[in-house]
CSV table of C-alpha atoms in Angstrom, one decimal:
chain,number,residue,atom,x,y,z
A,1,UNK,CA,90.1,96.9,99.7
A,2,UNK,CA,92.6,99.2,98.4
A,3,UNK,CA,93.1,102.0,100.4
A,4,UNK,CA,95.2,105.1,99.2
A,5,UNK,CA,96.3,107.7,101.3
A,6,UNK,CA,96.8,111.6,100.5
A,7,UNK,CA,98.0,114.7,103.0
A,8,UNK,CA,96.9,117.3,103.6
A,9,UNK,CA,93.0,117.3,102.8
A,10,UNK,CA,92.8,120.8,102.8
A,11,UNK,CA,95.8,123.5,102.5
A,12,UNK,CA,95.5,127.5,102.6
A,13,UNK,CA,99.1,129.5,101.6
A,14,UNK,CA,99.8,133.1,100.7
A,15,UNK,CA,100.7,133.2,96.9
A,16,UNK,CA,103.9,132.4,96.1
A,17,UNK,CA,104.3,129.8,98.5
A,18,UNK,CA,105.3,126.0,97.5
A,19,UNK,CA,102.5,123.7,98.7
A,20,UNK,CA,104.1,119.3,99.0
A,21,UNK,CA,101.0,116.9,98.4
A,22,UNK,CA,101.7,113.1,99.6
A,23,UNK,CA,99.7,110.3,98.1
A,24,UNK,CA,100.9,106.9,99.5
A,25,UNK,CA,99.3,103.4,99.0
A,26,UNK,CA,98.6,101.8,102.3
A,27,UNK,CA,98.2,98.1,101.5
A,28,UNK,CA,99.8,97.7,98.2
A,29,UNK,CA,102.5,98.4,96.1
A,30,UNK,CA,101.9,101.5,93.4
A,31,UNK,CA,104.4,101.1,90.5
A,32,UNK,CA,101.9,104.0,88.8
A,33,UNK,CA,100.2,106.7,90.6
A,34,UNK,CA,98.2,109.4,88.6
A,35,UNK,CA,97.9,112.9,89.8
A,36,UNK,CA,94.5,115.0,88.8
A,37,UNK,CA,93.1,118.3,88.8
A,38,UNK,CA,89.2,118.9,89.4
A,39,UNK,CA,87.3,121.9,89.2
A,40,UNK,CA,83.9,122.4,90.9
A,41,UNK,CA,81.1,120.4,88.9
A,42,UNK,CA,84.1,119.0,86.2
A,43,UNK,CA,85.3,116.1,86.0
A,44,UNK,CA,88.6,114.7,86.4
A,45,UNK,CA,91.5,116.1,84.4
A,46,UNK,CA,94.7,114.2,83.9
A,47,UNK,CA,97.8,116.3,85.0
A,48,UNK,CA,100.5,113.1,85.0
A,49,UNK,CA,101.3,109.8,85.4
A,50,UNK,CA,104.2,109.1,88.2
A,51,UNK,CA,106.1,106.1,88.0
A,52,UNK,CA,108.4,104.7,90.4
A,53,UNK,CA,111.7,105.2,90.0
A,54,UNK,CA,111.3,107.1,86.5
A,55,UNK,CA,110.4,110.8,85.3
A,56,UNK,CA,106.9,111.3,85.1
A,57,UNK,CA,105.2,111.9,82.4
A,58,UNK,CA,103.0,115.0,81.8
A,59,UNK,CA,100.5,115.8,79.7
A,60,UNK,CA,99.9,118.8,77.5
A,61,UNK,CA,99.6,122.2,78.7
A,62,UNK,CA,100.5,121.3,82.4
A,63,UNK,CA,103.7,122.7,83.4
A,64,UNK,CA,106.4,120.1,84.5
A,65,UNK,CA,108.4,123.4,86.6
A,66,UNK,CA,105.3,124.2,88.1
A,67,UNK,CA,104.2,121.4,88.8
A,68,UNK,CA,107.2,118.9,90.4
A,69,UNK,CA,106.5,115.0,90.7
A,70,UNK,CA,108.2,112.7,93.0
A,71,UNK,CA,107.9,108.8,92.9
A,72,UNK,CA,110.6,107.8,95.0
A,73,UNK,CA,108.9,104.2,96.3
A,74,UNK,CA,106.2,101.8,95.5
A,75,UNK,CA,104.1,103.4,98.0
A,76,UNK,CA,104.9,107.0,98.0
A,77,UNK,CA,104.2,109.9,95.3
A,78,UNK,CA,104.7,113.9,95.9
A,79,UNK,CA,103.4,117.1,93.9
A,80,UNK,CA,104.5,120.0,95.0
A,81,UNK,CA,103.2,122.9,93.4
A,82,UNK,CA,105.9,125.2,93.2
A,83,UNK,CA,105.5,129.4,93.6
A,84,UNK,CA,101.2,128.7,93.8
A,85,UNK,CA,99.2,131.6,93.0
A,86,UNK,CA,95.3,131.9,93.2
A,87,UNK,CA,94.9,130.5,89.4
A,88,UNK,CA,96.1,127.3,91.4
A,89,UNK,CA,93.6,126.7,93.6
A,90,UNK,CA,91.8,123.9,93.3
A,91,UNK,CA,90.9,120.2,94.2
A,92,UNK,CA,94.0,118.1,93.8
A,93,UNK,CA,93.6,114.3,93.4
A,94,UNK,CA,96.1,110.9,93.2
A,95,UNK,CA,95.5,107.8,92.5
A,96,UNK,CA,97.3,104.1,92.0
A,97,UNK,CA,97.5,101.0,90.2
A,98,UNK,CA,98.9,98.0,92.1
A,99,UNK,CA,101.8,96.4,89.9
A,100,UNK,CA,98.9,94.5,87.9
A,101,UNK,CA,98.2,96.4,85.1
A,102,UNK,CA,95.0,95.0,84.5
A,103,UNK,CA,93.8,96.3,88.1
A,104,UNK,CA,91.8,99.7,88.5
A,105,UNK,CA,93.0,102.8,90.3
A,106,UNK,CA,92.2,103.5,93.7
A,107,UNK,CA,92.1,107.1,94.4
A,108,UNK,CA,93.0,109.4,97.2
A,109,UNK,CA,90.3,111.8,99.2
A,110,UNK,CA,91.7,114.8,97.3
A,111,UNK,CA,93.7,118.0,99.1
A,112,UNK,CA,91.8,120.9,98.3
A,113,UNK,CA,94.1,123.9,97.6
A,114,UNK,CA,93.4,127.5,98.2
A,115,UNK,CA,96.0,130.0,97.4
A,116,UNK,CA,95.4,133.5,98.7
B,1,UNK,CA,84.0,113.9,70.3
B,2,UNK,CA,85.1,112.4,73.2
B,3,UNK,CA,86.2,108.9,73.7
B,4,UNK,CA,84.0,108.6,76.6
B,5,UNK,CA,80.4,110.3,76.7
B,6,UNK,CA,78.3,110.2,79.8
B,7,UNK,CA,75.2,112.2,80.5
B,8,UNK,CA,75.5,114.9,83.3
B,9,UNK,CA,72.3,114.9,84.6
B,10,UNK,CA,71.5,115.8,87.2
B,11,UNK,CA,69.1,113.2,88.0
B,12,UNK,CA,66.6,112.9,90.7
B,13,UNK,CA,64.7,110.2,92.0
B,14,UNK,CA,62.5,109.2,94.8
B,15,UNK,CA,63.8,106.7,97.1
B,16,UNK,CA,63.8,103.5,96.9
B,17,UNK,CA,63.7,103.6,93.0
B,18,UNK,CA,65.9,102.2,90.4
B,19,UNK,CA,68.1,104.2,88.7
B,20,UNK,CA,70.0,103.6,85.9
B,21,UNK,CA,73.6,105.5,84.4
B,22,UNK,CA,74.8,104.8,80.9
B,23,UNK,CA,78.2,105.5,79.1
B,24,UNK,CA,79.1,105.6,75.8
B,25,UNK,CA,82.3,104.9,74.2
B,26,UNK,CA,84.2,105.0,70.8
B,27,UNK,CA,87.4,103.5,71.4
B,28,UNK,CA,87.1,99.2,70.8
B,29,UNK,CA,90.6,98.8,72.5
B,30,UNK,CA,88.7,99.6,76.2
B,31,UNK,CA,88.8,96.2,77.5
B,32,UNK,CA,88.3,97.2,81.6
B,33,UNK,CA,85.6,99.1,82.9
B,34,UNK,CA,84.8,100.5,85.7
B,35,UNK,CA,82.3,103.0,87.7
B,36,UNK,CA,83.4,105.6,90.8
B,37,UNK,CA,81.0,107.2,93.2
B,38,UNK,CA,82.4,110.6,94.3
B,39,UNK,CA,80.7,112.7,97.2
B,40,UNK,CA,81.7,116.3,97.4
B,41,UNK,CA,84.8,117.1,97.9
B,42,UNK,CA,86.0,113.8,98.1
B,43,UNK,CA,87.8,111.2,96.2
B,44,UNK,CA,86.5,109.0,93.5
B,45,UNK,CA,85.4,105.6,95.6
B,46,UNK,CA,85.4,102.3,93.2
B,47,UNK,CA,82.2,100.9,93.2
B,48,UNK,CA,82.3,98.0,90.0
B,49,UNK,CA,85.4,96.8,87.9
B,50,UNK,CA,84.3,94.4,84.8
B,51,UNK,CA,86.2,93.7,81.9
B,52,UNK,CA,85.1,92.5,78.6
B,53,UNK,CA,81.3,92.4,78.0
B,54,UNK,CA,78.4,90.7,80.6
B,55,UNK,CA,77.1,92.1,84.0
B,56,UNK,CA,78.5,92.2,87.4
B,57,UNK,CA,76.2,92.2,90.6
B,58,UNK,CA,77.4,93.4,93.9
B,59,UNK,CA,74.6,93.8,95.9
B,60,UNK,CA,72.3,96.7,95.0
B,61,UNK,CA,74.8,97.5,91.9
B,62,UNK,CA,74.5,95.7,88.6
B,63,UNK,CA,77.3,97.1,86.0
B,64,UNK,CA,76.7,95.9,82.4
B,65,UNK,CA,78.9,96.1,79.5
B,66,UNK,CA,78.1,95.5,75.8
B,67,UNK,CA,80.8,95.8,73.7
B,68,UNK,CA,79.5,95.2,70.3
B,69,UNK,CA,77.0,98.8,71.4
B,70,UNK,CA,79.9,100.1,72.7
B,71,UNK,CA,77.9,100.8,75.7
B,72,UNK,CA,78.2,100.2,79.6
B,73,UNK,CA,75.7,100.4,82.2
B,74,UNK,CA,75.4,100.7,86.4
B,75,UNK,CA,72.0,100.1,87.7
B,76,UNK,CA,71.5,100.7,91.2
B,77,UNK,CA,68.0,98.9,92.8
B,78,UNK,CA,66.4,100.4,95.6
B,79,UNK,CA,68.6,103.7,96.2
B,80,UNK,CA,69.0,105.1,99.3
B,81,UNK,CA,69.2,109.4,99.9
B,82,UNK,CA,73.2,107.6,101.0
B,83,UNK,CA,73.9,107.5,97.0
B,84,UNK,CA,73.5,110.7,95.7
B,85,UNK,CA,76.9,111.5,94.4
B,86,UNK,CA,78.3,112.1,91.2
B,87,UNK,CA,78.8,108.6,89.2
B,88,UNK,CA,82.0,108.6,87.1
B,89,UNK,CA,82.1,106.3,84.4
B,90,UNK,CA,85.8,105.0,83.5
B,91,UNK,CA,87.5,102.1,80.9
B,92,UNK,CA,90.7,101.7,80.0
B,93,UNK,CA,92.4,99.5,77.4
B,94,UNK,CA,95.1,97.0,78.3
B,95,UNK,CA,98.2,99.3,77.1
B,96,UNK,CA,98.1,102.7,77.1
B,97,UNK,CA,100.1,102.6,80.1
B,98,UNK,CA,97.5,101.9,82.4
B,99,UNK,CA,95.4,105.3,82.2
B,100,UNK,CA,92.0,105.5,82.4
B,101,UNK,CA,89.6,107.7,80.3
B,102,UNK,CA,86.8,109.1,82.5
B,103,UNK,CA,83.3,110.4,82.0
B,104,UNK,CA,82.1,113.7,82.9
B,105,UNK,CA,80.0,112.4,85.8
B,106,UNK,CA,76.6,111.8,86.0
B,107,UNK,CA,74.9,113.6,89.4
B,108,UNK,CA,72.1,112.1,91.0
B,109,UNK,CA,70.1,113.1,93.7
B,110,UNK,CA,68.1,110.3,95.7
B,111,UNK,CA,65.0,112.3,97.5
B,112,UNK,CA,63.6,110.5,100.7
């Protein structure tokens, strides 16, 4: 099946610091990947969809300075959460579609983020 | 009201039960469906992708849609303590460029 890749799993920084998330798909080419947000016992929230080669596009009330998406290749996506602070912390998801739009998203085991 | 509603739970059965997680949905543009299992701390696994309305079997899993009830289903025959998890619910329509609108998760517990 599917398999999509993220690093790092799990990430503590000082605040302040700029934290880089990779989300790559392994066996498949990812013309959209989808970054999410998760808080303990929520569900998934939508922070933007990446896709290759354009700007992403973010949805409201997350902060496109804060946080910085990069979809440089069909099988490579970056967030980098710039100047983190504790409010940040949190459980940091991706996903992608293969180029058939029909096809489901395969997710990513998540990078937990703690920002001390 | 949300597009998508799905019953939190949590749910707890006795092993070897069946168990059965609904979805509702108000939007008649979803066309794909399709149901995650998440452990803790991990990522959303895809269990069942169906599109349009019938049933899909993939060994212990049955997914059912009904789109005239605007209503999908995931049965899951004699579960194992393995699949308690959160069960996310998840349809998306053919444009919309290709998001997905997700339930809140429904958490069961399978008890040995």
């Amino acid at each position: 099946g599917a398999v999509v890749s993220q690093h790092p799993s799990w990430v503590i920084c000082k605040s302040g610091t700029s934290v880089k998330i990779e989300c790559r798909s392994l066996d498949f080419q990812a013309t959209t990947m989808f970054w999410y947000r998760q808080f303990p016992k929520q569900s998934l929230m939508l922070m933007a969809t990446s896709n290759e080669g354009s700007k992403a596009t973010y949805e409201q009330g997350v902060e496109k300075d804060k946080f910085l998406i990069n979809h440089a290749s069909l099988t490579l996506s970056t967030l980098t959460v710039t100047s983190a602070h504790p409010e940040d912390s949190s459980f940091y998801i991706c996903s992608a579609k293969d180029l058939t739009a029909t096809q489901p998203q395969h997710f990513g085991d998540g990078t937990r983020l703690s920002i001390l | 009201q949300k597009e998508v509603e799905q019953d939190p739970g949590p749910l707890s059965v006795p092993e070897g039960a069946i168990v059965s997680l609904n979805c509702t949905y108000s939007n008649s543009a979803f066309q794909y469906f399709m149901w995650y299992r998440q452990y803790s701390r991990k990522g959303p696994e895809l269990l069942m992708y169906t599109y349009s309305s019938g049933n899909k079997e993939d060994g212990r899993f049955t997914a059912q849609v009904d789109k005239s009830s605007k209503y999908i289903s995931l049965f899951i025959r004699d579960s194992q303590p393995s699949d308690s998890a959160t069960y996310l619910c998840a349809m998306s329509a053919r444009t919309n460029a290709g998001k997905s609108t997700f339930g809140d998760g429904t958490t069961l517990t399978v008890k040995p």
